[in-house]
PDB file of C-alpha atoms in Angstrom:
ATOM      1  CA  UNK K   1      45.723 126.231 126.563  1.00  0.00           C
ATOM      2  CA  UNK K   2      49.385 125.332 126.120  1.00  0.00           C
ATOM      3  CA  UNK K   3      51.473 124.399 129.147  1.00  0.00           C
ATOM      4  CA  UNK K   4      54.332 126.573 130.289  1.00  0.00           C
ATOM      5  CA  UNK K   5      57.179 124.073 129.872  1.00  0.00           C
ATOM      6  CA  UNK K   6      58.210 122.502 126.543  1.00  0.00           C
ATOM      7  CA  UNK K   7      60.055 119.219 126.023  1.00  0.00           C
ATOM      8  CA  UNK K   8      61.384 117.291 123.034  1.00  0.00           C
ATOM      9  CA  UNK K   9      60.589 113.590 122.708  1.00  0.00           C
ATOM     10  CA  UNK K  10      61.179 111.911 119.314  1.00  0.00           C
ATOM     11  CA  UNK K  11      58.425 109.684 117.881  1.00  0.00           C
ATOM     12  CA  UNK K  12      60.077 106.526 119.250  1.00  0.00           C
ATOM     13  CA  UNK K  13      59.238 107.735 122.790  1.00  0.00           C
ATOM     14  CA  UNK K  14      55.473 107.522 122.205  1.00  0.00           C
ATOM     15  CA  UNK K  15      53.279 104.439 122.698  1.00  0.00           C
ATOM     16  CA  UNK K  16      49.744 103.680 123.894  1.00  0.00           C
ATOM     17  CA  UNK K  17      48.925 107.330 124.585  1.00  0.00           C
ATOM     18  CA  UNK K  18      51.959 107.661 126.817  1.00  0.00           C
ATOM     19  CA  UNK K  19      55.371 109.187 126.308  1.00  0.00           C
ATOM     20  CA  UNK K  20      58.618 108.148 128.004  1.00  0.00           C
ATOM     21  CA  UNK K  21      60.949 111.130 128.216  1.00  0.00           C
ATOM     22  CA  UNK K  22      64.573 110.779 127.019  1.00  0.00           C
ATOM     23  CA  UNK K  23      67.114 110.775 129.833  1.00  0.00           C
ATOM     24  CA  UNK K  24      68.244 114.379 129.407  1.00  0.00           C
ATOM     25  CA  UNK K  25      64.673 115.682 129.228  1.00  0.00           C
ATOM     26  CA  UNK K  26      63.697 113.544 132.224  1.00  0.00           C
ATOM     27  CA  UNK K  27      66.583 114.964 134.216  1.00  0.00           C
ATOM     28  CA  UNK K  28      65.531 118.491 133.334  1.00  0.00           C
ATOM     29  CA  UNK K  29      61.935 117.811 134.391  1.00  0.00           C
ATOM     30  CA  UNK K  30      62.902 116.302 137.737  1.00  0.00           C
ATOM     31  CA  UNK K  31      66.036 118.107 138.856  1.00  0.00           C
ATOM     32  CA  UNK K  32      65.672 121.542 137.254  1.00  0.00           C
ATOM     33  CA  UNK K  33      61.943 122.200 136.955  1.00  0.00           C
ATOM     34  CA  UNK K  34      60.959 119.912 139.859  1.00  0.00           C
ATOM     35  CA  UNK K  35      57.710 118.941 138.183  1.00  0.00           C
ATOM     36  CA  UNK K  36      55.186 116.766 139.978  1.00  0.00           C
ATOM     37  CA  UNK K  37      52.553 114.221 138.925  1.00  0.00           C
ATOM     38  CA  UNK K  38      49.562 116.058 137.502  1.00  0.00           C
ATOM     39  CA  UNK K  39      51.560 118.915 135.987  1.00  0.00           C
ATOM     40  CA  UNK K  40      50.736 119.700 132.367  1.00  0.00           C
ATOM     41  CA  UNK K  41      53.584 120.165 129.876  1.00  0.00           C
ATOM     42  CA  UNK K  42      53.965 120.545 126.112  1.00  0.00           C
ATOM     43  CA  UNK K  43      55.951 117.941 124.193  1.00  0.00           C
ATOM     44  CA  UNK K  44      57.076 118.275 120.570  1.00  0.00           C
ATOM     45  CA  UNK K  45      58.167 115.256 118.552  1.00  0.00           C
ATOM     46  CA  UNK K  46      60.418 116.978 116.005  1.00  0.00           C
ATOM     47  CA  UNK K  47      58.300 115.931 113.025  1.00  0.00           C
ATOM     48  CA  UNK K  48      55.432 118.387 113.385  1.00  0.00           C
ATOM     49  CA  UNK K  49      53.436 117.120 116.339  1.00  0.00           C
ATOM     50  CA  UNK K  50      52.780 119.074 119.531  1.00  0.00           C
ATOM     51  CA  UNK K  51      51.238 117.271 122.486  1.00  0.00           C
ATOM     52  CA  UNK K  52      49.714 118.281 125.790  1.00  0.00           C
ATOM     53  CA  UNK K  53      51.030 115.772 128.305  1.00  0.00           C
ATOM     54  CA  UNK K  54      49.994 115.206 131.906  1.00  0.00           C
ATOM     55  CA  UNK K  55      52.885 114.056 134.080  1.00  0.00           C
ATOM     56  CA  UNK K  56      52.347 110.660 135.746  1.00  0.00           C
ATOM     57  CA  UNK K  57      55.665 109.158 136.798  1.00  0.00           C
ATOM     58  CA  UNK K  58      58.652 111.272 137.821  1.00  0.00           C
ATOM     59  CA  UNK K  59      61.474 109.099 139.126  1.00  0.00           C
ATOM     60  CA  UNK K  60      65.192 109.792 139.128  1.00  0.00           C
ATOM     61  CA  UNK K  61      65.734 108.391 135.646  1.00  0.00           C
ATOM     62  CA  UNK K  62      62.231 107.638 134.430  1.00  0.00           C
ATOM     63  CA  UNK K  63      59.632 110.225 133.506  1.00  0.00           C
ATOM     64  CA  UNK K  64      56.364 109.149 131.898  1.00  0.00           C
ATOM     65  CA  UNK K  65      53.409 111.280 130.895  1.00  0.00           C
ATOM     66  CA  UNK K  66      49.933 110.653 129.514  1.00  0.00           C
ATOM     67  CA  UNK K  67      49.098 112.276 126.181  1.00  0.00           C
ATOM     68  CA  UNK K  68      45.899 114.299 126.511  1.00  0.00           C
ATOM     69  CA  UNK K  69      45.807 115.961 123.090  1.00  0.00           C
ATOM     70  CA  UNK K  70      47.744 116.429 119.878  1.00  0.00           C
ATOM     71  CA  UNK K  71      47.890 119.402 117.553  1.00  0.00           C
ATOM     72  CA  UNK K  72      49.911 120.631 114.588  1.00  0.00           C
ATOM     73  CA  UNK K  73      51.663 123.959 115.066  1.00  0.00           C
ATOM     74  CA  UNK K  74      51.558 126.224 112.018  1.00  0.00           C
ATOM     75  CA  UNK K  75      54.885 128.008 112.410  1.00  0.00           C
ATOM     76  CA  UNK K  76      56.962 126.306 109.723  1.00  0.00           C
ATOM     77  CA  UNK K  77      58.054 128.431 106.738  1.00  0.00           C
ATOM     78  CA  UNK K  78      56.317 127.893 103.427  1.00  0.00           C
ATOM     79  CA  UNK K  79      59.729 127.406 101.802  1.00  0.00           C
ATOM     80  CA  UNK K  80      62.073 124.572 102.747  1.00  0.00           C
ATOM     81  CA  UNK K  81      65.621 125.861 103.110  1.00  0.00           C
ATOM     82  CA  UNK K  82      68.675 123.644 103.264  1.00  0.00           C
ATOM     83  CA  UNK K  83      71.648 125.647 104.532  1.00  0.00           C
ATOM     84  CA  UNK K  84      75.256 124.488 104.492  1.00  0.00           C
ATOM     85  CA  UNK K  85      78.078 126.189 106.401  1.00  0.00           C
ATOM     86  CA  UNK K  86      81.729 125.231 106.449  1.00  0.00           C
ATOM     87  CA  UNK K  87      83.060 124.120 109.824  1.00  0.00           C
ATOM     88  CA  UNK K  88      84.727 127.036 111.581  1.00  0.00           C
ATOM     89  CA  UNK K  89      87.963 127.261 113.539  1.00  0.00           C
ATOM     90  CA  UNK K  90      86.063 128.594 116.552  1.00  0.00           C
ATOM     91  CA  UNK K  91      83.433 125.956 117.237  1.00  0.00           C
ATOM     92  CA  UNK K  92      81.357 128.365 119.346  1.00  0.00           C
ATOM     93  CA  UNK K  93      80.640 130.409 116.238  1.00  0.00           C
ATOM     94  CA  UNK K  94      79.355 127.357 114.370  1.00  0.00           C
ATOM     95  CA  UNK K  95      77.229 126.499 117.385  1.00  0.00           C
ATOM     96  CA  UNK K  96      75.711 129.987 117.318  1.00  0.00           C
ATOM     97  CA  UNK K  97      74.791 129.370 113.691  1.00  0.00           C
ATOM     98  CA  UNK K  98      73.132 126.051 114.599  1.00  0.00           C
ATOM     99  CA  UNK K  99      70.983 127.718 117.234  1.00  0.00           C
ATOM    100  CA  UNK K 100      69.907 130.586 114.996  1.00  0.00           C
ATOM    101  CA  UNK K 101      69.314 128.341 111.978  1.00  0.00           C
ATOM    102  CA  UNK K 102      66.762 126.372 113.978  1.00  0.00           C
ATOM    103  CA  UNK K 103      65.122 129.561 115.263  1.00  0.00           C
ATOM    104  CA  UNK K 104      64.916 131.063 111.777  1.00  0.00           C
ATOM    105  CA  UNK K 105      63.247 127.987 110.295  1.00  0.00           C
ATOM    106  CA  UNK K 106      65.913 125.949 108.476  1.00  0.00           C
ATOM    107  CA  UNK K 107      64.675 122.624 107.122  1.00  0.00           C
ATOM    108  CA  UNK K 108      68.095 120.969 106.860  1.00  0.00           C
ATOM    109  CA  UNK K 109      71.617 121.851 108.022  1.00  0.00           C
ATOM    110  CA  UNK K 110      74.820 120.666 106.349  1.00  0.00           C
ATOM    111  CA  UNK K 111      78.228 121.022 108.059  1.00  0.00           C
ATOM    112  CA  UNK K 112      80.740 121.393 105.208  1.00  0.00           C
ATOM    113  CA  UNK K 113      84.449 120.939 104.690  1.00  0.00           C
ATOM    114  CA  UNK K 114      86.078 123.070 101.973  1.00  0.00           C
ATOM    115  CA  UNK K 115      89.511 123.996 100.669  1.00  0.00           C
ATOM    116  CA  UNK K 116      89.859 126.793 103.218  1.00  0.00           C
ATOM    117  CA  UNK K 117      88.324 124.970 106.171  1.00  0.00           C
ATOM    118  CA  UNK K 118      90.519 125.135 109.274  1.00  0.00           C
ATOM    119  CA  UNK K 119      88.386 122.794 111.354  1.00  0.00           C
ATOM    120  CA  UNK K 120      87.572 119.157 110.686  1.00  0.00           C
ATOM    121  CA  UNK K 121      86.156 117.862 113.996  1.00  0.00           C
ATOM    122  CA  UNK K 122      82.440 118.036 114.652  1.00  0.00           C
ATOM    123  CA  UNK K 123      80.716 117.118 117.912  1.00  0.00           C
ATOM    124  CA  UNK K 124      77.427 115.792 116.664  1.00  0.00           C
ATOM    125  CA  UNK K 125      75.897 115.058 120.061  1.00  0.00           C
ATOM    126  CA  UNK K 126      76.559 118.613 121.230  1.00  0.00           C
ATOM    127  CA  UNK K 127      75.204 120.017 117.946  1.00  0.00           C
ATOM    128  CA  UNK K 128      72.005 118.012 118.340  1.00  0.00           C
ATOM    129  CA  UNK K 129      71.577 119.211 121.940  1.00  0.00           C
ATOM    130  CA  UNK K 130      71.926 122.841 120.810  1.00  0.00           C
ATOM    131  CA  UNK K 131      69.359 122.301 118.081  1.00  0.00           C
ATOM    132  CA  UNK K 132      66.870 120.667 120.444  1.00  0.00           C
ATOM    133  CA  UNK K 133      67.208 123.562 122.879  1.00  0.00           C
ATOM    134  CA  UNK K 134      66.575 126.038 120.054  1.00  0.00           C
ATOM    135  CA  UNK K 135      63.616 123.970 118.858  1.00  0.00           C
ATOM    136  CA  UNK K 136      61.909 124.246 122.239  1.00  0.00           C
ATOM    137  CA  UNK K 137      62.749 127.925 122.664  1.00  0.00           C
ATOM    138  CA  UNK K 138      61.484 128.953 119.228  1.00  0.00           C
ATOM    139  CA  UNK K 139      58.107 127.264 119.425  1.00  0.00           C
ATOM    140  CA  UNK K 140      58.794 125.012 116.448  1.00  0.00           C
ATOM    141  CA  UNK K 141      57.731 121.376 116.401  1.00  0.00           C
ATOM    142  CA  UNK K 142      59.912 120.261 113.472  1.00  0.00           C
ATOM    143  CA  UNK K 143      63.569 119.574 114.202  1.00  0.00           C
ATOM    144  CA  UNK K 144      65.770 120.312 111.159  1.00  0.00           C
ATOM    145  CA  UNK K 145      67.674 117.417 109.645  1.00  0.00           C
ATOM    146  CA  UNK K 146      71.337 117.547 110.662  1.00  0.00           C
ATOM    147  CA  UNK K 147      73.486 116.012 107.953  1.00  0.00           C
ATOM    148  CA  UNK K 148      76.826 114.343 108.521  1.00  0.00           C
ATOM    149  CA  UNK K 149      79.899 116.429 107.724  1.00  0.00           C
ATOM    150  CA  UNK K 150      79.971 116.673 103.931  1.00  0.00           C
ATOM    151  CA  UNK K 151      82.755 117.647 101.553  1.00  0.00           C
ATOM    152  CA  UNK K 152      81.840 120.604  99.372  1.00  0.00           C
ATOM    153  CA  UNK K 153      82.638 118.562  96.264  1.00  0.00           C
ATOM    154  CA  UNK K 154      80.032 116.008  97.290  1.00  0.00           C
ATOM    155  CA  UNK K 155      77.450 118.660  98.151  1.00  0.00           C
ATOM    156  CA  UNK K 156      77.890 120.250  94.736  1.00  0.00           C
ATOM    157  CA  UNK K 157      77.374 116.886  93.037  1.00  0.00           C
ATOM    158  CA  UNK K 158      74.010 116.269  94.662  1.00  0.00           C
ATOM    159  CA  UNK K 159      71.203 116.221  92.098  1.00  0.00           C
ATOM    160  CA  UNK K 160      69.386 119.493  91.481  1.00  0.00           C
ATOM    161  CA  UNK K 161      66.061 120.024  93.228  1.00  0.00           C
ATOM    162  CA  UNK K 162      62.771 119.223  91.628  1.00  0.00           C
ATOM    163  CA  UNK K 163      61.065 122.047  89.721  1.00  0.00           C
ATOM    164  CA  UNK K 164      60.481 125.045  91.947  1.00  0.00           C
ATOM    165  CA  UNK K 165      63.842 124.891  93.691  1.00  0.00           C
ATOM    166  CA  UNK K 166      67.035 126.919  93.659  1.00  0.00           C
ATOM    167  CA  UNK K 167      70.692 126.273  94.553  1.00  0.00           C
ATOM    168  CA  UNK K 168      72.814 129.210  95.699  1.00  0.00           C
ATOM    169  CA  UNK K 169      76.511 129.490  96.458  1.00  0.00           C
ATOM    170  CA  UNK K 170      77.447 132.554  98.510  1.00  0.00           C
ATOM    171  CA  UNK K 171      80.421 134.342  96.943  1.00  0.00           C
ATOM    172  CA  UNK K 172      81.685 137.827  97.690  1.00  0.00           C
ATOM    173  CA  UNK K 173      83.654 137.837  94.437  1.00  0.00           C
ATOM    174  CA  UNK K 174      80.535 138.467  92.389  1.00  0.00           C
ATOM    175  CA  UNK K 175      78.784 141.835  92.751  1.00  0.00           C
ATOM    176  CA  UNK K 176      75.506 143.757  92.953  1.00  0.00           C
ATOM    177  CA  UNK K 177      74.153 142.169  89.783  1.00  0.00           C
ATOM    178  CA  UNK K 178      74.268 138.809  91.587  1.00  0.00           C
ATOM    179  CA  UNK K 179      72.738 140.095  94.823  1.00  0.00           C
ATOM    180  CA  UNK K 180      70.749 137.350  96.500  1.00  0.00           C
ATOM    181  CA  UNK K 181      67.542 139.342  96.054  1.00  0.00           C
ATOM    182  CA  UNK K 182      68.075 139.236  92.279  1.00  0.00           C
ATOM    183  CA  UNK K 183      69.034 135.566  91.895  1.00  0.00           C
ATOM    184  CA  UNK K 184      66.501 134.106  94.346  1.00  0.00           C
ATOM    185  CA  UNK K 185      63.414 132.943  92.385  1.00  0.00           C
ATOM    186  CA  UNK K 186      60.305 134.607  93.755  1.00  0.00           C
ATOM    187  CA  UNK K 187      58.326 131.357  93.561  1.00  0.00           C
ATOM    188  CA  UNK K 188      60.930 128.919  94.894  1.00  0.00           C
ATOM    189  CA  UNK K 189      59.440 126.241  97.146  1.00  0.00           C
ATOM    190  CA  UNK K 190      62.797 124.938  98.362  1.00  0.00           C
ATOM    191  CA  UNK K 191      66.257 126.492  98.352  1.00  0.00           C
ATOM    192  CA  UNK K 192      69.741 125.219  99.100  1.00  0.00           C
ATOM    193  CA  UNK K 193      72.329 127.827 100.055  1.00  0.00           C
ATOM    194  CA  UNK K 194      75.975 127.046 100.841  1.00  0.00           C
ATOM    195  CA  UNK K 195      78.312 129.338 102.789  1.00  0.00           C
ATOM    196  CA  UNK K 196      82.094 129.006 102.926  1.00  0.00           C
ATOM    197  CA  UNK K 197      84.475 129.346 105.888  1.00  0.00           C
ATOM    198  CA  UNK K 198      86.616 132.328 106.829  1.00  0.00           C
ATOM    199  CA  UNK K 199      87.835 133.618 103.474  1.00  0.00           C
ATOM    200  CA  UNK K 200      84.885 132.164 101.597  1.00  0.00           C
ATOM    201  CA  UNK K 201      84.955 129.673  98.753  1.00  0.00           C
ATOM    202  CA  UNK K 202      87.894 129.620  96.367  1.00  0.00           C
ATOM    203  CA  UNK K 203      87.392 130.692  92.752  1.00  0.00           C
ATOM    204  CA  UNK K 204      87.905 127.063  91.760  1.00  0.00           C
ATOM    205  CA  UNK K 205      85.113 125.938  94.090  1.00  0.00           C
ATOM    206  CA  UNK K 206      82.765 128.591  92.750  1.00  0.00           C
ATOM    207  CA  UNK K 207      83.586 127.548  89.191  1.00  0.00           C
ATOM    208  CA  UNK K 208      82.890 123.919  90.085  1.00  0.00           C
ATOM    209  CA  UNK K 209      79.512 125.059  91.378  1.00  0.00           C
ATOM    210  CA  UNK K 210      78.772 127.017  88.212  1.00  0.00           C
ATOM    211  CA  UNK K 211      79.545 123.933  86.125  1.00  0.00           C
ATOM    212  CA  UNK K 212      76.898 122.053  88.086  1.00  0.00           C
ATOM    213  CA  UNK K 213      74.299 124.816  87.727  1.00  0.00           C
ATOM    214  CA  UNK K 214      74.753 126.409  91.146  1.00  0.00           C
ATOM    215  CA  UNK K 215      74.106 130.156  91.161  1.00  0.00           C
ATOM    216  CA  UNK K 216      76.663 132.435  92.876  1.00  0.00           C
ATOM    217  CA  UNK K 217      74.925 134.883  95.212  1.00  0.00           C
ATOM    218  CA  UNK K 218      76.274 138.167  96.604  1.00  0.00           C
ATOM    219  CA  UNK K 219      75.256 139.083 100.162  1.00  0.00           C
ATOM    220  CA  UNK K 220      76.228 142.756 100.083  1.00  0.00           C
ATOM    221  CA  UNK K 221      79.234 145.041 100.310  1.00  0.00           C
ATOM    222  CA  UNK K 222      79.943 144.537 104.015  1.00  0.00           C
ATOM    223  CA  UNK K 223      82.323 141.752 104.958  1.00  0.00           C
ATOM    224  CA  UNK K 224      80.435 139.274 107.121  1.00  0.00           C
ATOM    225  CA  UNK K 225      81.724 136.547 109.367  1.00  0.00           C
ATOM    226  CA  UNK K 226      80.881 133.147 107.956  1.00  0.00           C
ATOM    227  CA  UNK K 227      78.193 132.345 110.515  1.00  0.00           C
ATOM    228  CA  UNK K 228      76.683 135.821 110.092  1.00  0.00           C
ATOM    229  CA  UNK K 229      76.544 135.318 106.328  1.00  0.00           C
ATOM    230  CA  UNK K 230      74.786 131.977 106.791  1.00  0.00           C
ATOM    231  CA  UNK K 231      72.198 133.449 109.159  1.00  0.00           C
ATOM    232  CA  UNK K 232      71.658 136.496 106.947  1.00  0.00           C
ATOM    233  CA  UNK K 233      71.150 134.386 103.827  1.00  0.00           C
ATOM    234  CA  UNK K 234      68.805 131.986 105.603  1.00  0.00           C
ATOM    235  CA  UNK K 235      66.777 134.794 107.142  1.00  0.00           C
ATOM    236  CA  UNK K 236      66.513 136.670 103.851  1.00  0.00           C
ATOM    237  CA  UNK K 237      65.353 133.596 101.937  1.00  0.00           C
ATOM    238  CA  UNK K 238      62.696 132.646 104.449  1.00  0.00           C
ATOM    239  CA  UNK K 239      61.377 136.164 104.952  1.00  0.00           C
ATOM    240  CA  UNK K 240      61.289 136.766 101.196  1.00  0.00           C
ATOM    241  CA  UNK K 241      59.385 133.601 100.377  1.00  0.00           C
ATOM    242  CA  UNK K 242      57.076 133.145 103.383  1.00  0.00           C
TER     243      UNK K 242
END
């Protein structure tokens, strides 16, 4: 039976059947949840492991638990989706995307800069904290890879996926014939989808993608905010290929 409370401890925290909680997780256990020795909690390691842990030491800055069992949670999508979104002028909107991308099952997240990007700063520590919170809330045990901020030109130059993959570039300038449901391969095992900022990608950026075998994808007639488009594309891909 799983414990009520979930924590995130990366693999480096585990040794000799014990786990030392990171400082922020330790603080949450002691000051917020007020756990006591003997309490049972669930710990995920971000790489697929879920552990039942019995609390042993709960000091102000040090929390240590004994690992009683390990299991693998089968909630990860069958398809691996890498989703890139341009940094947005309102950082809260990008943060909403980060949270939902983890919940939906993204495998990798790429913050992008593009010709129309109005934001260039990126608070990685805050982004990681948001993703960890979403990881625990969603019941996942795999934390998506968070890439460094990447220029669109560099993202487009990355080598194509191995057989069974697809690379999509969201572009409202296409049309129904390029609807994502038509251009998404039904047997894709991994997909990369890139979403532009407010105003989308420029025609020149889309052409650069075409020249490198990226497929423009239309997300429908309604005009979506950038973070909504990213979440819609990610959700559609995963639900279509699970």
